[in-house]
Amino acid sequence: MMYEKRLHPASIVFQFFRSLKDAALGFLPVLFIIFNSGASWYEFAGVGLLLVILLVFSIVKWFRFSYVVTGEELQIKQGIFVRRERRISKHRIQSIDLTQTLLHRIFGLTKVQIETAGSDENVDASLAAVTFEEGERVSGNLKHKGERTEEDYEKVYPEEVMSYSRLALTGATSDNAIIIFGLLWLLFSQANQIIPEQMYEDATRWLFSLAVQFLIFLVLISVLIVWGAGILWTMVKYANFTITRYETELYMRYGLIEKRQRTIPVNRIQAVIVKENIIRQLLGLCYVYVEVAGGVNGGKMEGSTVYLLPLLKKNDVPDFLNKYLPEYYRDKPGMKRPPLRSLPYYIWGSLLVSLTSVIVVSLTVPAWVLLPVAALVLFPGWGVIRWRTSGISFDETYLNLQYRKVSRETVTLKRARLQAFEKKDTWLYRKQGLATIDAAILNNAQGRHFVVPALWEEHVAKASETFSKVPGIHKKIE
């Protein structure tokens, strides 16, 4: 007989803070007015009463939540006034993730997040706080759909652990430092609006009185601090990153402060993408991520984009895929590049962005207009780089696309996973024998499109003929 279980009592604390955060959004303006106008004792009492109500609500919600794992399903009963009972068959469960935030780790707990088929977060479930041993027991019972044999326990599965040196290199070549620099620049540009004018002028005068060498030293120190912070953040987030391939799923563990365990069913992977930013491309490095069907944007699940390995040598990608994801393995697919006649379209796209920037900046901040003007010179070169990057390759099973917005991305799509395929052209494109390809996959409610413009029309037409034969695919030719 299976007995109903409750969450760990510490989940009352989690629920209380969650309710407090939700209530704060509505009560902050009221509290601001109260304290600005001079709060009296009964107003403080009102705040205290609100906290007591939220605490009682959290206790009752914990008491009214129970679950039980049977041989075939997970049963959950919850609800304060309206009692609801949910039954989730283990055969419908797609993935089970264990997450430990800092608060979970203090209490020795974990959160069990269960994702079912489909992308509706309302049919998924979570156990907000159970002991780590209980979380692993629930995960093991729900993931296993049959009796395990002795061979299952003895079988050795492919596994890779990222060293801290590789994680440091990951952080050193990531885009985080660029983002931090941008935020620092924005803060500095608005400093005169935040800091009192006299203090701002005194600080500026003092800085300009320093030796140029010392100013350069300060800039270099600032750069190193920001860069080091990005490296440290990456090492903390992905500490002990481990990926394991089982028969039908990929399993990942990582995190120092917030520990995560993620399970990715292979049959839900829709695309494999190899991404290289400019720094990593120069160093021959990249990272690999996948798009997974059923991720919920803004919902309880983490999302549809999942990193398989944060850093990898580009030359090692075929071996990595052959070992961990042979379903998407392709060795040197041989990209067909766009013709020279398509180059003006790539340059024009970049020039259009620059011209728009010049117009907007000249109307809003004329003093900064030289920046987009300089981009008018640089962006055509970027258009040439984008043109040299683009390409298409396909056979009866796979479609490979390569393109660049900022980073270079190489996408591998399986024929059976395509949701839509469009061959787009215009009168001018048709006259020059060009066409744009737009391939779509299912990753969440919106899906994701991969677009490569101005390729040879014959290549896109051949791909369209090949992949439009997939049952249920939507093909559109303009």
Short mmCIF file of C-alpha atoms in Angstrom, two decimals, residues 4-345:
data_model
loop_
_atom_site.label_atom_id
_atom_site.label_comp_id
_atom_site.label_asym_id
_atom_site.label_seq_id
_atom_site.Cartn_x
_atom_site.Cartn_y
_atom_site.Cartn_z
CA GLU A 4 0.41 9.85 0.80
CA LYS A 5 3.32 12.13 1.57
CA ARG A 6 3.64 15.83 2.21
CA LEU A 7 6.36 18.21 1.19
CA HIS A 8 9.08 19.07 3.68
CA PRO A 9 7.86 21.62 6.28
CA ALA A 10 10.51 24.03 4.97
CA SER A 11 8.27 24.46 1.91
CA ILE A 12 6.14 26.70 4.16
CA VAL A 13 9.06 29.15 4.15
CA PHE A 14 9.34 28.98 0.34
CA GLN A 15 5.59 29.52 -0.05
CA PHE A 16 5.59 32.42 2.43
CA PHE A 17 8.32 34.30 0.59
CA ARG A 18 6.66 33.57 -2.76
CA SER A 19 3.34 34.93 -1.48
CA LEU A 20 5.12 37.93 0.06
CA LYS A 21 6.78 38.71 -3.26
CA ASP A 22 3.45 38.49 -5.11
CA ALA A 23 1.68 40.65 -2.50
CA ALA A 24 4.49 43.20 -2.45
CA LEU A 25 3.81 44.20 -6.06
CA GLY A 26 0.35 45.37 -5.08
CA PHE A 27 1.11 46.76 -1.61
CA LEU A 28 4.39 48.62 -2.25
CA PRO A 29 2.66 51.79 -3.56
CA VAL A 30 0.29 51.74 -0.55
CA LEU A 31 3.18 51.26 1.90
CA PHE A 32 5.15 54.03 0.21
CA ILE A 33 2.23 56.48 0.67
CA ILE A 34 1.65 55.37 4.28
CA PHE A 35 5.25 55.79 5.42
CA ASN A 36 5.71 59.07 3.55
CA SER A 37 2.63 60.54 5.24
CA GLY A 38 3.71 59.30 8.68
CA ALA A 39 2.71 55.80 9.73
CA SER A 40 0.66 55.27 12.89
CA TRP A 41 0.52 52.17 15.08
CA TYR A 42 -2.60 50.73 13.41
CA GLU A 43 -0.94 50.96 9.98
CA PHE A 44 1.99 48.96 11.32
CA ALA A 45 -0.55 46.55 12.81
CA GLY A 46 -2.17 46.23 9.38
CA VAL A 47 1.18 45.27 7.85
CA GLY A 48 1.74 42.75 10.66
CA LEU A 49 -1.73 41.28 10.10
CA LEU A 50 -0.99 40.89 6.39
CA LEU A 51 2.20 38.96 7.20
CA VAL A 52 0.27 36.70 9.62
CA ILE A 53 -2.38 36.02 6.95
CA LEU A 54 0.31 35.11 4.39
CA LEU A 55 1.99 32.80 6.92
CA VAL A 56 -1.31 31.05 7.75
CA PHE A 57 -2.06 30.74 4.04
CA SER A 58 1.36 29.11 3.48
CA ILE A 59 0.84 26.64 6.34
CA VAL A 60 -2.64 25.64 5.15
CA LYS A 61 -1.43 25.27 1.55
CA TRP A 62 1.39 22.98 2.73
CA PHE A 63 -1.02 20.93 4.83
CA ARG A 64 -3.46 20.54 1.91
CA PHE A 65 -0.78 19.35 -0.54
CA SER A 66 0.03 15.65 -0.72
CA TYR A 67 1.45 13.26 -3.29
CA VAL A 68 2.05 9.58 -3.85
CA VAL A 69 4.07 7.67 -6.45
CA THR A 70 2.48 4.40 -7.51
CA GLY A 71 3.74 1.79 -9.94
CA GLU A 72 2.19 3.60 -12.91
CA GLU A 73 1.65 7.25 -12.01
CA LEU A 74 2.18 10.29 -9.80
CA GLN A 75 -0.89 11.38 -7.86
CA ILE A 76 -1.10 14.92 -6.46
CA LYS A 77 -3.86 16.34 -4.24
CA GLN A 78 -3.91 20.06 -3.55
CA GLY A 79 -6.22 23.02 -3.00
CA ILE A 80 -7.38 24.97 0.04
CA PHE A 81 -11.06 25.58 -0.73
CA VAL A 82 -11.41 23.54 -3.93
CA ARG A 83 -9.72 20.16 -3.65
CA ARG A 84 -8.05 19.01 -6.89
CA GLU A 85 -6.59 15.59 -7.65
CA ARG A 86 -4.18 15.11 -10.56
CA ARG A 87 -2.88 11.85 -11.93
CA ILE A 88 0.15 11.92 -14.21
CA SER A 89 1.02 8.66 -15.92
CA LYS A 90 4.73 7.93 -15.93
CA HIS A 91 4.41 7.10 -19.63
CA ARG A 92 3.45 10.73 -20.33
CA ILE A 93 6.40 12.14 -18.38
CA GLN A 94 9.05 13.53 -20.71
CA SER A 95 11.65 14.84 -18.27
CA ILE A 96 12.30 15.24 -14.56
CA ASP A 97 14.69 17.94 -13.31
CA LEU A 98 16.06 18.36 -9.80
CA THR A 99 17.02 21.88 -8.71
CA GLN A 100 18.69 23.05 -5.50
CA THR A 101 18.70 26.78 -4.85
CA LEU A 102 20.77 28.20 -2.01
CA LEU A 103 17.75 27.96 0.33
CA HIS A 104 17.15 24.35 -0.70
CA ARG A 105 20.77 23.49 0.06
CA ILE A 106 20.60 25.11 3.50
CA PHE A 107 17.74 22.75 4.41
CA GLY A 108 19.21 19.78 2.46
CA LEU A 109 16.27 19.79 0.03
CA THR A 110 15.60 19.82 -3.69
CA LYS A 111 12.80 20.84 -6.06
CA VAL A 112 11.44 18.15 -8.40
CA GLN A 113 10.16 19.60 -11.69
CA ILE A 114 8.15 17.20 -13.88
CA GLU A 115 7.44 17.96 -17.53
CA THR A 116 4.86 16.03 -19.52
CA ALA A 117 4.22 15.82 -23.26
CA GLY A 118 3.11 19.10 -24.77
CA SER A 119 3.97 22.70 -23.94
CA ASP A 120 1.19 23.55 -21.48
CA GLU A 121 2.68 24.34 -18.09
CA ASN A 122 -0.70 23.61 -16.44
CA VAL A 123 -0.33 19.87 -17.11
CA ASP A 124 3.16 19.76 -15.61
CA ALA A 125 3.85 19.34 -11.91
CA SER A 126 6.45 20.16 -9.29
CA LEU A 127 7.29 19.17 -5.74
CA ALA A 128 8.61 22.44 -4.34
CA ALA A 129 10.67 21.04 -1.46
CA VAL A 130 11.50 17.43 -0.61
CA THR A 131 14.65 15.87 0.79
CA PHE A 132 17.32 15.18 -1.81
CA GLU A 133 17.03 11.43 -1.21
CA GLU A 134 13.26 11.62 -1.70
CA GLY A 135 13.72 13.67 -4.87
CA GLU A 136 16.05 11.07 -6.36
CA ARG A 137 13.65 8.28 -5.33
CA VAL A 138 10.69 10.02 -6.99
CA SER A 139 12.76 10.77 -10.08
CA GLY A 140 14.00 7.19 -10.34
CA ASN A 141 10.54 5.67 -9.90
CA LEU A 142 8.87 7.95 -12.43
CA LYS A 143 11.60 7.77 -15.07
CA HIS A 144 11.80 3.98 -15.00
CA LYS A 145 9.03 2.38 -17.07
CA GLY A 146 9.86 -1.28 -16.59
CA GLU A 147 11.82 -3.75 -14.51
CA ARG A 148 15.55 -3.15 -14.49
CA THR A 149 17.82 -6.02 -15.36
CA GLU A 150 21.29 -6.67 -13.99
CA GLU A 151 22.71 -5.48 -17.33
CA ASP A 152 21.05 -2.08 -16.82
CA TYR A 153 22.97 -1.56 -13.59
CA GLU A 154 26.30 -2.77 -14.97
CA LYS A 155 26.22 -0.97 -18.32
CA VAL A 156 28.74 1.86 -18.73
CA TYR A 157 27.37 5.00 -20.38
CA PRO A 158 29.32 7.77 -22.14
CA GLU A 159 30.08 10.60 -19.72
CA GLU A 160 32.13 13.78 -19.78
CA VAL A 161 33.03 16.16 -16.94
CA MET A 162 34.22 19.71 -17.64
CA SER A 163 37.31 20.73 -15.71
CA TYR A 164 37.53 24.09 -13.93
CA SER A 165 40.21 25.19 -16.39
CA ARG A 166 37.77 24.66 -19.29
CA LEU A 167 35.07 26.49 -17.36
CA ALA A 168 37.48 29.40 -16.80
CA LEU A 169 38.18 29.50 -20.54
CA THR A 170 34.41 29.39 -21.14
CA GLY A 171 33.93 32.49 -19.02
CA ALA A 172 36.97 34.23 -20.52
CA THR A 173 35.60 33.86 -24.06
CA SER A 174 31.89 34.45 -23.32
CA ASP A 175 29.73 37.46 -24.11
CA ASN A 176 29.09 38.31 -20.45
CA ALA A 177 31.95 40.80 -20.20
CA ILE A 178 30.59 42.69 -23.20
CA ILE A 179 27.18 42.95 -21.51
CA ILE A 180 28.74 44.14 -18.24
CA PHE A 181 30.82 46.73 -20.11
CA GLY A 182 27.66 47.97 -21.79
CA LEU A 183 25.89 48.34 -18.45
CA LEU A 184 28.90 50.18 -16.98
CA TRP A 185 28.99 52.52 -19.97
CA LEU A 186 25.27 53.21 -19.61
CA LEU A 187 25.74 53.95 -15.91
CA PHE A 188 28.69 56.24 -16.61
CA SER A 189 26.84 58.09 -19.38
CA GLN A 190 23.99 58.82 -16.97
CA ALA A 191 26.23 59.62 -14.00
CA ASN A 192 25.73 63.36 -14.31
CA GLN A 193 21.97 62.81 -13.97
CA ILE A 194 22.31 60.71 -10.81
CA ILE A 195 25.22 62.31 -8.91
CA PRO A 196 24.88 65.90 -7.56
CA GLU A 197 26.40 68.37 -10.02
CA GLN A 198 29.06 69.75 -7.65
CA MET A 199 30.25 66.27 -6.64
CA TYR A 200 30.35 65.21 -10.29
CA GLU A 201 32.45 68.24 -11.28
CA ASP A 202 34.86 67.76 -8.34
CA ALA A 203 35.36 64.08 -9.22
CA THR A 204 35.90 64.90 -12.90
CA ARG A 205 38.43 67.62 -12.04
CA TRP A 206 40.31 65.22 -9.74
CA LEU A 207 40.44 62.48 -12.38
CA PHE A 208 41.83 64.82 -15.04
CA SER A 209 44.47 66.02 -12.58
CA LEU A 210 45.91 62.51 -12.37
CA ALA A 211 48.73 61.32 -14.60
CA VAL A 212 47.67 59.71 -17.88
CA GLN A 213 49.56 56.55 -16.95
CA PHE A 214 47.53 56.19 -13.75
CA LEU A 215 44.25 56.63 -15.65
CA ILE A 216 45.28 53.89 -18.07
CA PHE A 217 46.14 51.70 -15.08
CA LEU A 218 42.69 52.29 -13.58
CA VAL A 219 41.01 51.38 -16.88
CA LEU A 220 43.02 48.16 -17.17
CA ILE A 221 42.22 47.20 -13.57
CA SER A 222 38.51 47.81 -14.25
CA VAL A 223 38.67 45.64 -17.37
CA LEU A 224 40.36 42.81 -15.46
CA ILE A 225 37.82 43.01 -12.62
CA VAL A 226 34.87 42.83 -15.02
CA TRP A 227 36.49 40.04 -17.02
CA GLY A 228 37.30 38.11 -13.84
CA ALA A 229 33.74 38.53 -12.60
CA GLY A 230 32.44 36.97 -15.82
CA ILE A 231 34.85 34.05 -15.46
CA LEU A 232 33.88 33.52 -11.81
CA TRP A 233 30.15 33.65 -12.60
CA THR A 234 30.57 30.99 -15.31
CA MET A 235 32.59 28.72 -13.04
CA VAL A 236 30.00 29.00 -10.25
CA LYS A 237 27.03 28.44 -12.57
CA TYR A 238 28.49 25.44 -14.45
CA ALA A 239 30.70 23.96 -11.71
CA ASN A 240 31.10 20.16 -11.98
CA PHE A 241 29.29 20.17 -15.34
CA THR A 242 28.67 16.54 -16.28
CA ILE A 243 26.85 15.17 -19.30
CA THR A 244 25.83 11.49 -19.61
CA ARG A 245 24.12 9.71 -22.50
CA TYR A 246 21.67 6.95 -21.60
CA GLU A 247 19.64 4.88 -24.06
CA THR A 248 16.91 7.43 -24.72
CA GLU A 249 17.96 10.55 -22.86
CA LEU A 250 20.74 12.98 -22.01
CA TYR A 251 21.39 13.74 -18.36
CA MET A 252 23.25 16.83 -17.11
CA ARG A 253 24.36 17.97 -13.67
CA TYR A 254 25.96 21.32 -12.85
CA GLY A 255 26.07 24.24 -10.42
CA LEU A 256 27.94 25.21 -7.27
CA ILE A 257 25.47 27.43 -5.41
CA GLU A 258 22.36 26.41 -7.31
CA LYS A 259 22.66 22.76 -8.29
CA ARG A 260 20.66 21.50 -11.27
CA GLN A 261 19.97 18.10 -12.76
CA ARG A 262 18.37 18.16 -16.20
CA THR A 263 16.99 15.30 -18.26
CA ILE A 264 16.50 15.70 -22.02
CA PRO A 265 14.61 12.98 -23.90
CA VAL A 266 16.40 12.52 -27.23
CA ASN A 267 13.11 12.15 -29.10
CA ARG A 268 12.17 15.72 -28.12
CA ILE A 269 15.32 17.31 -29.54
CA GLN A 270 14.36 19.31 -32.63
CA ALA A 271 17.68 20.84 -33.67
CA VAL A 272 21.37 20.87 -32.75
CA ILE A 273 23.18 24.21 -33.03
CA VAL A 274 26.91 24.88 -32.90
CA LYS A 275 27.51 28.53 -31.98
CA GLU A 276 30.74 30.53 -32.22
CA ASN A 277 31.11 34.12 -31.13
CA ILE A 278 33.92 36.12 -32.73
CA ILE A 279 36.46 35.43 -29.97
CA ARG A 280 35.78 31.70 -29.91
CA GLN A 281 35.81 31.46 -33.68
CA LEU A 282 39.31 32.98 -33.76
CA LEU A 283 40.43 30.44 -31.12
CA GLY A 284 38.74 27.48 -32.83
CA LEU A 285 36.21 27.08 -29.99
CA CYS A 286 32.41 26.85 -29.83
CA TYR A 287 29.55 25.59 -27.71
CA VAL A 288 26.75 23.18 -28.54
CA TYR A 289 23.10 23.63 -27.64
CA VAL A 290 19.82 22.01 -28.62
CA GLU A 291 16.25 23.15 -29.14
CA VAL A 292 13.79 20.93 -27.26
CA ALA A 293 10.06 20.66 -27.98
CA GLY A 294 7.78 21.52 -25.10
CA GLY A 295 9.75 24.23 -23.29
CA VAL A 296 7.49 26.84 -21.69
CA ASN A 297 8.59 30.46 -22.05
CA GLY A 298 7.90 32.38 -18.89
CA GLY A 299 6.40 29.31 -17.28
CA LYS A 300 7.68 26.83 -14.75
CA MET A 301 10.05 25.01 -17.04
CA GLU A 302 13.50 26.37 -17.77
CA GLY A 303 12.88 26.83 -21.49
CA SER A 304 13.47 25.13 -24.80
CA THR A 305 17.16 26.02 -25.32
CA VAL A 306 19.56 23.71 -23.47
CA TYR A 307 23.36 23.81 -23.50
CA LEU A 308 24.89 20.38 -24.08
CA LEU A 309 28.45 21.57 -23.55
CA PRO A 310 29.42 25.17 -22.71
CA LEU A 311 32.81 24.92 -24.46
CA LEU A 312 34.29 22.61 -27.07
CA LYS A 313 36.94 22.68 -29.76
CA LYS A 314 35.24 23.14 -33.12
CA ASN A 315 37.17 20.20 -34.59
CA ASP A 316 35.86 17.95 -31.79
CA VAL A 317 32.17 18.60 -32.53
CA PRO A 318 31.70 15.58 -34.87
CA ASP A 319 33.22 13.20 -32.31
CA PHE A 320 31.12 14.74 -29.52
CA LEU A 321 27.89 14.32 -31.47
CA ASN A 322 28.82 10.80 -32.58
CA LYS A 323 29.29 9.87 -28.91
CA TYR A 324 26.41 11.69 -27.21
CA LEU A 325 23.91 12.44 -29.96
CA PRO A 326 24.53 10.10 -32.93
CA GLU A 327 21.01 10.85 -34.16
CA TYR A 328 22.35 14.24 -35.32
CA TYR A 329 25.89 13.25 -36.25
CA ARG A 330 27.22 14.62 -39.55
CA ASP A 331 30.90 14.72 -40.43
CA LYS A 332 31.77 17.68 -42.66
CA PRO A 333 28.41 18.24 -44.37
CA GLY A 334 29.97 20.41 -47.12
CA MET A 335 28.13 23.72 -47.23
CA LYS A 336 26.98 25.22 -50.53
CA ARG A 337 27.76 28.94 -50.32
CA PRO A 338 25.65 31.76 -51.81
CA PRO A 339 26.83 33.18 -55.17
CA LEU A 340 28.75 36.43 -55.54
CA ARG A 341 25.65 38.12 -57.00
CA SER A 342 23.93 37.81 -53.59
CA LEU A 343 26.62 39.87 -51.80
CA PRO A 344 24.85 43.25 -52.31
CA TYR A 345 21.82 41.95 -50.37
#
